[in-house]
Coordinates of C-alpha atoms in Angstrom, one line a residue:
Chain U
X1 CA 176.5 39.6 183.2
X2 CA 175.6 38.0 187.1
X3 CA 174.8 34.5 187.4
X4 CA 170.8 34.0 186.6
X5 CA 168.9 30.4 186.5
X6 CA 167.4 29.7 183.2
X7 CA 164.4 27.5 183.2
X8 CA 163.4 25.4 180.4
X9 CA 159.8 24.5 180.6
X10 CA 157.8 21.7 178.2
X11 CA 155.1 19.5 178.2
X12 CA 157.4 17.2 176.2
X13 CA 161.0 16.5 176.2
X14 CA 162.0 20.3 176.6
X15 CA 164.7 19.2 173.8
X16 CA 163.3 22.2 171.8
X17 CA 163.1 24.5 174.8
X18 CA 166.7 24.2 175.3
X19 CA 168.3 23.8 171.9
X20 CA 166.1 27.2 171.6
X21 CA 167.1 28.7 174.9
X22 CA 170.9 27.5 174.7
X23 CA 171.2 29.8 170.8
X24 CA 169.7 32.6 172.2
X25 CA 172.0 32.6 175.4
X26 CA 174.9 32.1 173.5
X27 CA 174.6 35.6 172.3
X28 CA 175.4 36.9 175.8
X29 CA 178.7 35.6 177.8
X30 CA 176.8 33.9 180.6
X31 CA 177.0 30.8 182.2
X32 CA 173.7 30.0 183.8
X33 CA 172.3 27.7 186.3
X34 CA 170.0 25.1 184.0
X35 CA 166.8 23.8 185.7
X36 CA 165.0 21.3 183.0
X37 CA 161.4 20.7 183.5
X38 CA 159.9 18.1 180.8
X39 CA 156.4 16.9 180.8
X40 CA 154.8 19.8 182.2
X41 CA 151.6 18.6 180.7
X42 CA 148.9 19.9 183.5
X43 CA 148.1 23.0 185.0
X44 CA 149.0 21.5 188.5
X45 CA 152.2 20.6 187.2
X46 CA 152.7 24.5 185.7
X47 CA 151.8 25.9 189.1
X48 CA 154.8 24.3 190.6
X49 CA 157.2 25.0 188.3
X50 CA 156.0 28.8 189.3
X51 CA 156.2 28.0 192.8
X52 CA 160.1 27.0 191.6
X53 CA 160.7 30.4 189.6
X54 CA 159.3 32.7 192.3
X55 CA 161.4 30.8 195.1
X56 CA 164.1 30.9 193.1
X57 CA 163.9 34.8 192.2
X58 CA 163.7 35.3 196.4
X59 CA 166.6 33.4 196.7
X60 CA 169.1 34.9 194.0
X61 CA 167.4 37.8 193.8
X62 CA 167.2 38.2 190.3
X63 CA 164.6 37.2 188.0
X64 CA 164.9 33.8 186.1
X65 CA 164.9 33.4 182.4
X66 CA 162.3 30.8 181.2
X67 CA 161.9 29.4 178.2
X68 CA 158.5 28.0 177.7
X69 CA 157.6 25.4 174.5
X70 CA 153.9 24.6 175.9
X71 CA 151.3 23.6 173.3
X72 CA 148.4 23.6 175.9
X73 CA 146.6 26.9 176.0
X74 CA 145.7 26.2 179.7
X75 CA 149.0 24.9 180.7
X76 CA 150.9 27.5 179.1
X77 CA 148.7 30.6 180.5
X78 CA 149.8 29.5 184.1
X79 CA 153.6 30.1 183.1
X80 CA 152.5 33.6 181.3
X81 CA 150.2 34.6 184.0
X82 CA 151.1 37.4 186.2
X83 CA 151.6 35.3 189.4
X84 CA 154.9 34.2 187.5
X85 CA 157.7 36.3 188.3
X86 CA 160.0 35.2 185.6
X87 CA 160.9 36.5 182.6
X88 CA 159.3 34.4 180.2
X89 CA 160.2 33.7 176.7
X90 CA 157.3 31.9 174.5
X91 CA 158.2 30.2 171.4
X92 CA 155.0 29.3 170.4
X93 CA 153.0 32.4 170.7
X94 CA 155.6 34.5 168.9
X95 CA 155.1 32.1 165.9
X96 CA 152.3 29.9 166.1
X97 CA 149.8 32.6 165.5
X98 CA 151.1 34.4 162.1
X99 CA 151.2 30.5 160.9
X100 CA 147.7 30.3 161.5
X101 CA 146.8 33.4 159.7
X102 CA 149.0 32.6 156.7
X103 CA 147.6 28.9 156.6
X104 CA 144.0 29.9 156.9
X105 CA 144.0 26.5 159.7
X106 CA 143.9 26.6 163.7
X107 CA 147.2 24.9 164.9
X108 CA 146.6 21.1 166.5
X109 CA 148.2 22.1 169.7
X110 CA 150.1 18.8 169.6
X111 CA 152.5 18.3 172.7
X112 CA 156.1 17.9 171.9
X113 CA 157.8 17.2 168.3
X114 CA 157.9 13.4 168.8
X115 CA 154.4 12.5 170.5
X116 CA 152.5 11.0 167.7
X117 CA 156.1 10.5 165.7
X118 CA 157.9 8.0 167.8
X119 CA 157.0 5.2 166.1
X120 CA 156.7 6.7 162.8
X121 CA 158.7 6.2 159.6
X122 CA 161.0 8.4 160.1
X123 CA 161.6 7.5 163.1
X124 CA 162.3 3.9 162.4
X125 CA 164.4 4.9 159.8
X126 CA 166.5 7.2 162.1
X127 CA 166.8 4.0 164.5
X128 CA 167.7 1.8 161.4
X129 CA 170.5 4.6 160.7
X130 CA 171.8 3.9 163.8
X131 CA 172.0 0.2 163.8
X132 CA 173.7 0.8 160.2
X133 CA 176.3 3.0 161.2
X134 CA 177.0 1.0 164.1
X135 CA 177.8 -2.1 161.8
X136 CA 179.8 -0.1 159.4
X137 CA 182.0 1.9 162.2
X138 CA 185.4 1.5 161.6
X139 CA 185.5 -0.1 158.4
X140 CA 184.0 -3.4 160.3
X141 CA 182.1 -4.4 157.1
X142 CA 182.0 -4.0 154.0
X143 CA 178.7 -5.7 153.6
X144 CA 175.6 -3.4 152.0
X145 CA 177.7 -0.7 151.5
X146 CA 175.3 0.2 148.5
X147 CA 173.1 0.3 151.2
X148 CA 175.0 3.9 152.4
X149 CA 173.9 7.4 152.0
X150 CA 177.7 8.8 153.1
X151 CA 180.5 6.7 153.4
X152 CA 183.5 8.9 155.7
X153 CA 187.0 8.2 155.4
X154 CA 190.2 9.4 156.9
X155 CA 193.1 8.0 159.5
X156 CA 192.1 7.2 162.8
X157 CA 190.9 9.6 165.1
X158 CA 190.0 12.3 162.7
X159 CA 186.3 12.5 163.7
X160 CA 184.8 9.7 161.7
X161 CA 182.8 7.6 164.0
X162 CA 181.2 10.6 166.2
X163 CA 180.6 11.9 162.7
X164 CA 178.5 9.0 161.3
X165 CA 176.6 8.8 164.6
X166 CA 175.6 12.2 164.6
X167 CA 174.3 11.6 160.8
X168 CA 172.3 8.3 162.0
X169 CA 170.7 9.9 164.9
X170 CA 170.2 13.6 164.0
X171 CA 169.2 13.2 160.1
X172 CA 168.4 9.6 159.8
X173 CA 171.7 9.4 157.2
X174 CA 173.5 5.8 157.0
X175 CA 176.9 6.7 157.6
X176 CA 179.2 3.8 157.0
X177 CA 183.1 4.8 157.6
X178 CA 186.5 3.3 156.8
X179 CA 189.9 4.0 158.2
X180 CA 192.8 4.7 155.7
X181 CA 195.8 3.1 157.4
X182 CA 199.4 2.7 156.3
X183 CA 198.9 -0.6 154.7
X184 CA 196.5 1.9 152.1
X185 CA 199.4 4.2 151.7
X186 CA 201.6 1.8 150.6
X187 CA 199.1 0.4 148.2
X188 CA 198.8 3.9 147.1
X189 CA 194.8 3.5 146.6
X190 CA 191.4 3.5 148.6
X191 CA 190.6 0.2 149.8
X192 CA 189.4 -1.9 147.3
X193 CA 185.7 -2.4 148.5
X194 CA 185.0 1.3 148.4
X195 CA 185.6 1.5 144.7
X196 CA 182.3 1.2 143.7
X197 CA 181.2 3.8 146.1
X198 CA 183.4 7.0 145.6
X199 CA 180.4 9.1 144.9
X200 CA 179.5 8.6 148.4
X201 CA 182.5 9.0 150.0
X202 CA 183.8 12.1 152.1
X203 CA 187.0 12.3 153.6
X204 CA 188.0 13.7 157.3
X205 CA 191.4 15.2 157.5
X206 CA 193.0 16.9 160.8
X207 CA 195.9 19.2 161.7
X208 CA 199.2 16.6 162.7
X209 CA 199.5 18.2 165.9
X210 CA 196.2 18.2 167.4
X211 CA 195.7 13.9 165.8
X212 CA 199.2 13.6 167.6
X213 CA 197.7 15.1 171.1
X214 CA 194.5 12.9 170.1
X215 CA 196.2 9.7 169.7
X216 CA 199.0 10.2 172.5
X217 CA 195.9 10.2 175.6
X218 CA 194.7 6.9 174.1
X219 CA 198.2 5.1 173.6
X220 CA 200.7 7.3 175.4
X221 CA 204.3 7.4 174.0
X222 CA 203.2 5.2 170.8
X223 CA 204.6 5.0 167.3
X224 CA 201.0 5.9 166.6
X225 CA 200.7 8.8 168.3
X226 CA 204.2 10.1 167.0
X227 CA 204.2 13.5 165.5
X228 CA 206.3 12.3 162.2
X229 CA 203.9 9.3 161.8
X230 CA 200.9 11.7 162.3
X231 CA 202.4 13.8 159.7
X232 CA 203.2 11.1 157.5
X233 CA 199.9 9.2 157.5
X234 CA 197.8 13.1 157.4
X235 CA 199.5 13.9 154.2
X236 CA 199.1 10.5 152.6
X237 CA 195.5 10.5 153.4
X238 CA 195.3 14.0 152.3
X239 CA 197.4 13.2 148.6
X240 CA 195.0 10.0 148.4
X241 CA 191.8 11.6 148.4
X242 CA 192.8 14.6 146.3
X243 CA 194.0 12.0 144.0
X244 CA 190.7 9.8 144.0
X245 CA 188.5 13.1 144.1
X246 CA 186.6 12.9 146.7
X247 CA 186.0 16.3 148.9
X248 CA 187.4 16.4 152.5
X249 CA 187.3 18.7 155.2
X250 CA 189.5 19.4 158.8
X251 CA 187.7 18.2 161.4
X252 CA 190.4 20.1 163.7
X253 CA 188.5 23.6 164.5
X254 CA 184.9 22.1 163.8
X255 CA 182.1 20.1 165.3
X256 CA 180.8 17.5 164.6
X257 CA 177.4 19.2 164.0
X258 CA 179.0 21.5 161.2
X259 CA 181.2 18.6 159.9
X260 CA 177.8 16.7 159.1
X261 CA 176.3 19.8 157.9
X262 CA 178.9 20.1 155.2
X263 CA 178.6 16.7 153.9
X264 CA 175.0 16.7 154.0
X265 CA 175.2 20.4 151.8
X266 CA 177.9 18.7 149.9
X267 CA 176.5 15.2 149.0
X268 CA 173.3 15.6 149.0
X269 CA 172.0 12.4 149.4
X270 CA 169.2 11.5 147.6
X271 CA 167.0 10.4 150.5
X272 CA 167.3 14.1 151.9
X273 CA 165.0 16.8 150.1
X274 CA 167.5 19.8 150.5
Chain L
X1 CA 147.4 22.4 154.3
X2 CA 148.4 22.9 151.1
X3 CA 152.4 22.0 149.7
X4 CA 154.7 24.8 151.1
X5 CA 158.7 24.8 150.9
X6 CA 160.0 25.6 153.9
X7 CA 163.6 27.4 154.3
X8 CA 166.0 27.1 157.2
X9 CA 168.6 30.0 157.0
X10 CA 171.4 30.3 159.6
X11 CA 174.9 31.4 159.5
X12 CA 175.9 28.4 161.4
X13 CA 174.8 25.0 161.1
X14 CA 170.9 25.7 160.5
X15 CA 170.5 23.1 163.6
X16 CA 168.8 25.3 165.7
X17 CA 166.9 27.0 163.0
X18 CA 165.6 23.6 161.7
X19 CA 164.7 22.2 165.6
X20 CA 162.5 25.5 166.2
X21 CA 161.2 25.8 163.0
X22 CA 160.0 21.9 163.1
X23 CA 158.6 22.1 166.5
X24 CA 156.6 24.8 165.3
X25 CA 155.7 23.2 162.0
X26 CA 154.5 20.3 164.1
X27 CA 151.6 22.2 165.3
X28 CA 149.9 22.1 161.6
X29 CA 149.4 19.1 159.6
X30 CA 151.8 19.7 157.0
X31 CA 155.0 17.9 155.1
X32 CA 156.8 20.5 153.5
X33 CA 159.5 20.4 151.5
X34 CA 162.3 21.7 153.8
X35 CA 165.3 23.4 151.9
X36 CA 168.3 23.8 154.2
X37 CA 170.8 27.4 153.7
X38 CA 173.4 27.2 156.5
X39 CA 176.6 29.3 157.1
X40 CA 175.2 32.3 155.3
X41 CA 177.2 34.5 156.6
X42 CA 177.7 37.5 154.0
X43 CA 174.9 39.9 152.6
X44 CA 176.0 38.5 149.1
X45 CA 175.2 35.0 150.1
X46 CA 172.2 36.0 151.7
X47 CA 170.7 37.9 148.8
X48 CA 171.2 34.4 146.7
X49 CA 169.0 33.0 149.5
X50 CA 166.4 35.7 148.9
X51 CA 166.6 35.1 145.1
X52 CA 165.7 31.9 146.1
X53 CA 162.5 32.3 147.9
X54 CA 161.4 34.4 145.5
X55 CA 161.4 32.0 142.7
X56 CA 159.8 29.7 144.7
X57 CA 156.9 32.2 145.3
X58 CA 156.9 32.5 141.8
X59 CA 157.2 28.6 141.2
X60 CA 154.7 27.4 143.7
X61 CA 152.1 30.6 143.8
X62 CA 152.3 30.3 148.0
X63 CA 154.6 32.1 149.9
X64 CA 157.5 30.4 151.3
X65 CA 157.7 30.4 155.5
X66 CA 161.7 31.0 156.2
X67 CA 163.2 30.4 159.6
X68 CA 166.1 32.3 160.3
X69 CA 168.8 32.4 162.9
X70 CA 171.1 35.0 162.0
X71 CA 173.1 36.8 164.5
X72 CA 174.9 39.6 162.0
X73 CA 172.9 42.5 161.8
X74 CA 173.4 43.3 158.5
X75 CA 173.1 39.6 157.1
X76 CA 169.7 39.2 158.7
X77 CA 168.3 42.7 157.6
X78 CA 169.1 41.3 153.8
X79 CA 166.3 38.6 154.5
X80 CA 164.1 40.9 156.7
X81 CA 164.2 43.5 153.8
X82 CA 161.0 44.4 151.8
X83 CA 162.6 42.6 148.6
X84 CA 162.1 39.0 150.5
X85 CA 158.9 37.6 149.5
X86 CA 158.9 34.5 151.8
X87 CA 156.9 35.0 155.8
X88 CA 160.1 35.0 157.6
X89 CA 160.5 33.5 161.2
X90 CA 162.9 35.6 163.0
X91 CA 164.1 33.9 166.0
X92 CA 166.7 36.0 167.3
X93 CA 164.8 39.6 166.7
X94 CA 162.0 38.3 169.1
X95 CA 163.7 37.1 171.9
X96 CA 167.0 38.8 172.0
X97 CA 166.2 42.3 172.6
X98 CA 164.4 41.7 175.7
X99 CA 166.6 39.8 177.2
X100 CA 169.3 42.6 176.2
X101 CA 166.9 45.0 178.4
X102 CA 166.7 42.5 181.1
X103 CA 170.8 41.8 181.2
X104 CA 171.5 45.7 180.6
X105 CA 174.2 44.7 178.1
X106 CA 174.5 44.0 174.1
X107 CA 174.6 40.8 173.0
X108 CA 177.7 39.9 171.1
X109 CA 176.0 38.7 168.0
X110 CA 178.0 35.5 168.1
X111 CA 177.3 33.4 164.9
X112 CA 176.3 29.8 165.5
X113 CA 175.6 27.8 168.9
X114 CA 179.5 26.0 168.3
X115 CA 181.8 28.6 166.5
X116 CA 183.9 29.1 169.0
X117 CA 182.9 26.4 171.5
X118 CA 184.0 23.8 169.0
X119 CA 187.0 22.6 170.8
X120 CA 185.6 23.4 174.1
X121 CA 185.4 21.4 177.5
X122 CA 181.6 21.0 177.1
X123 CA 182.3 19.6 173.3
X124 CA 185.1 17.4 174.3
X125 CA 182.8 15.8 177.3
X126 CA 180.8 14.6 174.6
X127 CA 183.2 13.4 172.2
X128 CA 184.6 11.2 175.0
X129 CA 181.3 10.2 176.4
X130 CA 180.2 9.2 172.8
X131 CA 183.5 6.7 172.7
X132 CA 183.0 5.8 176.2
X133 CA 179.4 4.6 175.4
X134 CA 180.4 2.6 172.5
X135 CA 183.0 0.8 173.9
X136 CA 180.8 -0.1 177.0
X137 CA 178.0 -1.1 174.2
X138 CA 176.0 -4.0 174.8
X139 CA 177.6 -5.3 178.1
X140 CA 181.2 -5.4 176.4
X141 CA 183.2 -4.3 179.2
X142 CA 183.0 -4.1 182.7
X143 CA 186.2 -1.8 182.8
X144 CA 185.6 1.6 184.3
X145 CA 182.0 1.1 185.1
X146 CA 182.6 3.6 188.0
X147 CA 183.2 6.3 185.2
X148 CA 179.8 5.9 183.7
X149 CA 177.0 8.3 184.8
X150 CA 174.2 5.8 183.2
X151 CA 174.0 2.0 183.0
X152 CA 171.2 1.0 180.9
X153 CA 169.9 -2.9 181.4
X154 CA 167.2 -5.0 179.2
X155 CA 166.2 -7.6 177.1
X156 CA 168.1 -7.4 173.8
X157 CA 166.7 -4.9 171.2
X158 CA 164.8 -2.9 173.7
X159 CA 166.2 0.2 172.7
X160 CA 169.3 0.3 175.0
X161 CA 172.2 1.1 172.1
X162 CA 170.4 4.2 170.0
X163 CA 169.0 5.4 174.1
X164 CA 173.1 5.2 175.5
X165 CA 174.5 7.0 172.3
X166 CA 172.0 9.7 172.3
X167 CA 172.6 10.5 176.3
X168 CA 176.2 10.7 174.9
X169 CA 175.5 12.8 172.0
X170 CA 173.6 15.2 173.1
X171 CA 173.8 15.4 176.8
X172 CA 177.4 14.7 177.2
X173 CA 176.6 11.5 179.4
X174 CA 178.7 8.4 179.8
X175 CA 176.3 5.7 179.3
X176 CA 176.9 2.0 179.4
X177 CA 174.4 -0.8 178.4
X178 CA 173.9 -4.2 179.4
X179 CA 171.8 -7.0 178.0
X180 CA 169.9 -9.1 180.4
X181 CA 169.9 -12.4 178.8
X182 CA 168.3 -15.9 180.0
X183 CA 171.7 -16.7 181.9
X184 CA 171.2 -14.3 184.0
X185 CA 167.4 -15.1 184.5
X186 CA 168.3 -18.5 185.7
X187 CA 170.8 -17.4 187.9
X188 CA 168.0 -14.8 189.2
X189 CA 170.3 -11.8 189.5
X190 CA 171.7 -8.9 187.9
X191 CA 174.9 -9.5 186.3
X192 CA 177.3 -9.3 189.1
X193 CA 179.4 -6.5 187.8
X194 CA 176.6 -4.1 188.3
X195 CA 175.9 -4.8 191.7
X196 CA 178.5 -1.8 192.9
X197 CA 176.9 0.4 190.4
X198 CA 173.1 0.0 191.2
X199 CA 172.2 3.4 192.0
X200 CA 173.2 4.3 188.2
X201 CA 171.5 1.4 186.8
X202 CA 168.0 2.0 184.7
X203 CA 166.0 -0.3 183.3
X204 CA 164.4 -0.4 179.5
X205 CA 161.5 -3.0 179.0
X206 CA 159.1 -3.5 176.0
X207 CA 156.1 -5.1 174.7
X208 CA 157.0 -8.7 173.6
X209 CA 154.6 -8.2 170.8
X210 CA 156.7 -5.6 169.5
X211 CA 160.0 -7.1 170.6
X212 CA 159.4 -10.3 168.8
X213 CA 158.3 -8.0 165.7
X214 CA 161.9 -6.6 166.0
X215 CA 163.4 -9.7 166.4
X216 CA 161.9 -11.3 163.7
X217 CA 163.3 -8.5 161.3
X218 CA 166.7 -9.2 162.3
X219 CA 166.4 -13.3 162.7
X220 CA 163.4 -14.2 161.2
X221 CA 162.0 -17.7 162.4
X222 CA 164.3 -17.8 165.4
X223 CA 163.7 -19.0 168.3
X224 CA 165.2 -15.8 169.5
X225 CA 162.6 -13.8 167.9
X226 CA 159.9 -16.4 169.1
X227 CA 156.5 -14.9 171.1
X228 CA 156.9 -17.2 173.7
X229 CA 160.2 -16.4 174.2
X230 CA 160.0 -12.9 173.7
X231 CA 157.3 -12.9 176.4
X232 CA 159.5 -14.9 179.2
X233 CA 162.4 -12.7 178.8
X234 CA 160.1 -9.5 179.0
X235 CA 158.6 -10.9 182.4
X236 CA 161.7 -12.2 183.9
X237 CA 163.6 -8.6 182.9
X238 CA 160.7 -7.0 184.6
X239 CA 161.1 -9.2 188.0
X240 CA 164.7 -8.6 188.3
X241 CA 164.6 -5.2 187.7
X242 CA 161.5 -5.1 190.5
X243 CA 163.5 -7.2 193.0
X244 CA 166.7 -4.9 192.5
X245 CA 164.9 -2.1 193.1
X246 CA 166.0 -0.3 189.8
X247 CA 163.6 2.5 188.4
X248 CA 162.4 1.1 184.5
X249 CA 160.3 2.4 181.9
X250 CA 158.6 0.5 178.6
X251 CA 160.3 1.7 175.3
X252 CA 157.6 0.7 173.2
X253 CA 155.7 4.0 172.5
X254 CA 158.2 6.2 173.8
X255 CA 161.2 7.5 171.1
X256 CA 165.0 7.8 172.2
X257 CA 164.5 11.7 173.3
X258 CA 161.3 10.8 175.5
X259 CA 163.6 7.8 177.3
X260 CA 166.6 9.8 177.7
X261 CA 164.9 13.0 178.9
X262 CA 162.9 10.5 181.6
X263 CA 166.2 8.7 182.5
X264 CA 167.9 12.0 183.4
X265 CA 165.1 13.5 185.1
X266 CA 165.0 10.3 187.5
X267 CA 168.6 9.6 187.8
X268 CA 170.1 13.2 187.8
X269 CA 173.7 12.5 186.9
X270 CA 176.0 14.6 189.3
X271 CA 177.5 16.0 186.5
X272 CA 174.3 17.9 185.6
X273 CA 173.6 20.5 186.6
X274 CA 169.6 20.0 186.9

């Protein structure tokens, strides 16, 4: 596929337009140039974007692809008018109408996903979850563990921290995380502060070769990063998780999004309607 | 709008289906029950979901809304067949076909946005950005600040930490953050470690009443949380940012998504093709 420019045009942050556009574009082998145009909330601003789109066609000789999420009718009309020479993918037009019919009510043409929600309860829960996950990163604190929705365990650098933060940020889940360290393996059981919360624990493991590679980037040539040590820690950690009866998965070939989704599916925290 | 059940069905994590569905549903005043069904990658699994959808219609008397992102043709057909009694919103069908025509090539029906990308350069950049932002949270380290894409400044509890983490997680942006504290106001200039990086600085401010409220939750009755002190800090911080010529915005009525989008639009880090 030849190089193309892709525009993401939205009256909000454009996050929806971009998530949506990226997942569509992932179906094609392409690395198009991204142009983000958020906060397009007037006909005037929309008109400028159309000029940009048309100038891009002139310069590149290829129709830009334009993903739009515009709730305001009159702003949307500027982008979908004939003057706009891009190939417009209009998320709202395709789906709002059938829903209006189904619900028997008109949509409220609200701009953006967050406009009214910024300081909503859901939003504040997410911010609180981020703060909780930060305060409970890497076993920093055993305080308030009963408030945790999920407690991730695993050897150092198995992906616990980014996954915890992702769970908090995306899902408002209070995710603590606890490293499993050589002292735990010698003692032969989970850190005792976790014992009352086993139901909420979820383990991450990782391929020892991959782990060694990651640790070498951090502490080159250390015993910590040595492949024999990584093999030992991973083996011990997996045995401990098995003995303790906690679910676990390997993060080696998984993104934090996939790990988080699996955790939520398996643990089903009470606060989430699943 | 009466209560409805909404299904998000995907062969990947379902994040796209849910982001997409939520922004459509935000156009209606509704708090539907969410049912997530990720990793539906076989006709068998799809068939089970259809049974669930139909059982929900039976139980509730209202057609469930079903957002699907399914790349596999045969799996998709199970959901879009007549047997499925939900109102199906098919993101791919509406947009993949016109793009195949435009590009003159077939889509590769790849499952999920991350399936091959999990350990891609883009993915690793995001993880590195998260680690960087964590290590440079709250002025913890002035090391490697030249590697930062963005440095957020502002008084304590103005929203710097969640915004930094969001920038890292969503956009792979290395975002450090530095608190502006009473000592800085007495000295009358930005922390000196920031001086060489002024171009990358971005300020957050916040309404003093809101700030006082947030700080009281953390340290009830403290001088730190007192409204007079919050007014003083916010005024000084705003004057300092003005004098230093760095852009800033108020986080009071903005979500971290909106703040991040504005920062990226204004600072345009070199690494992002904007």
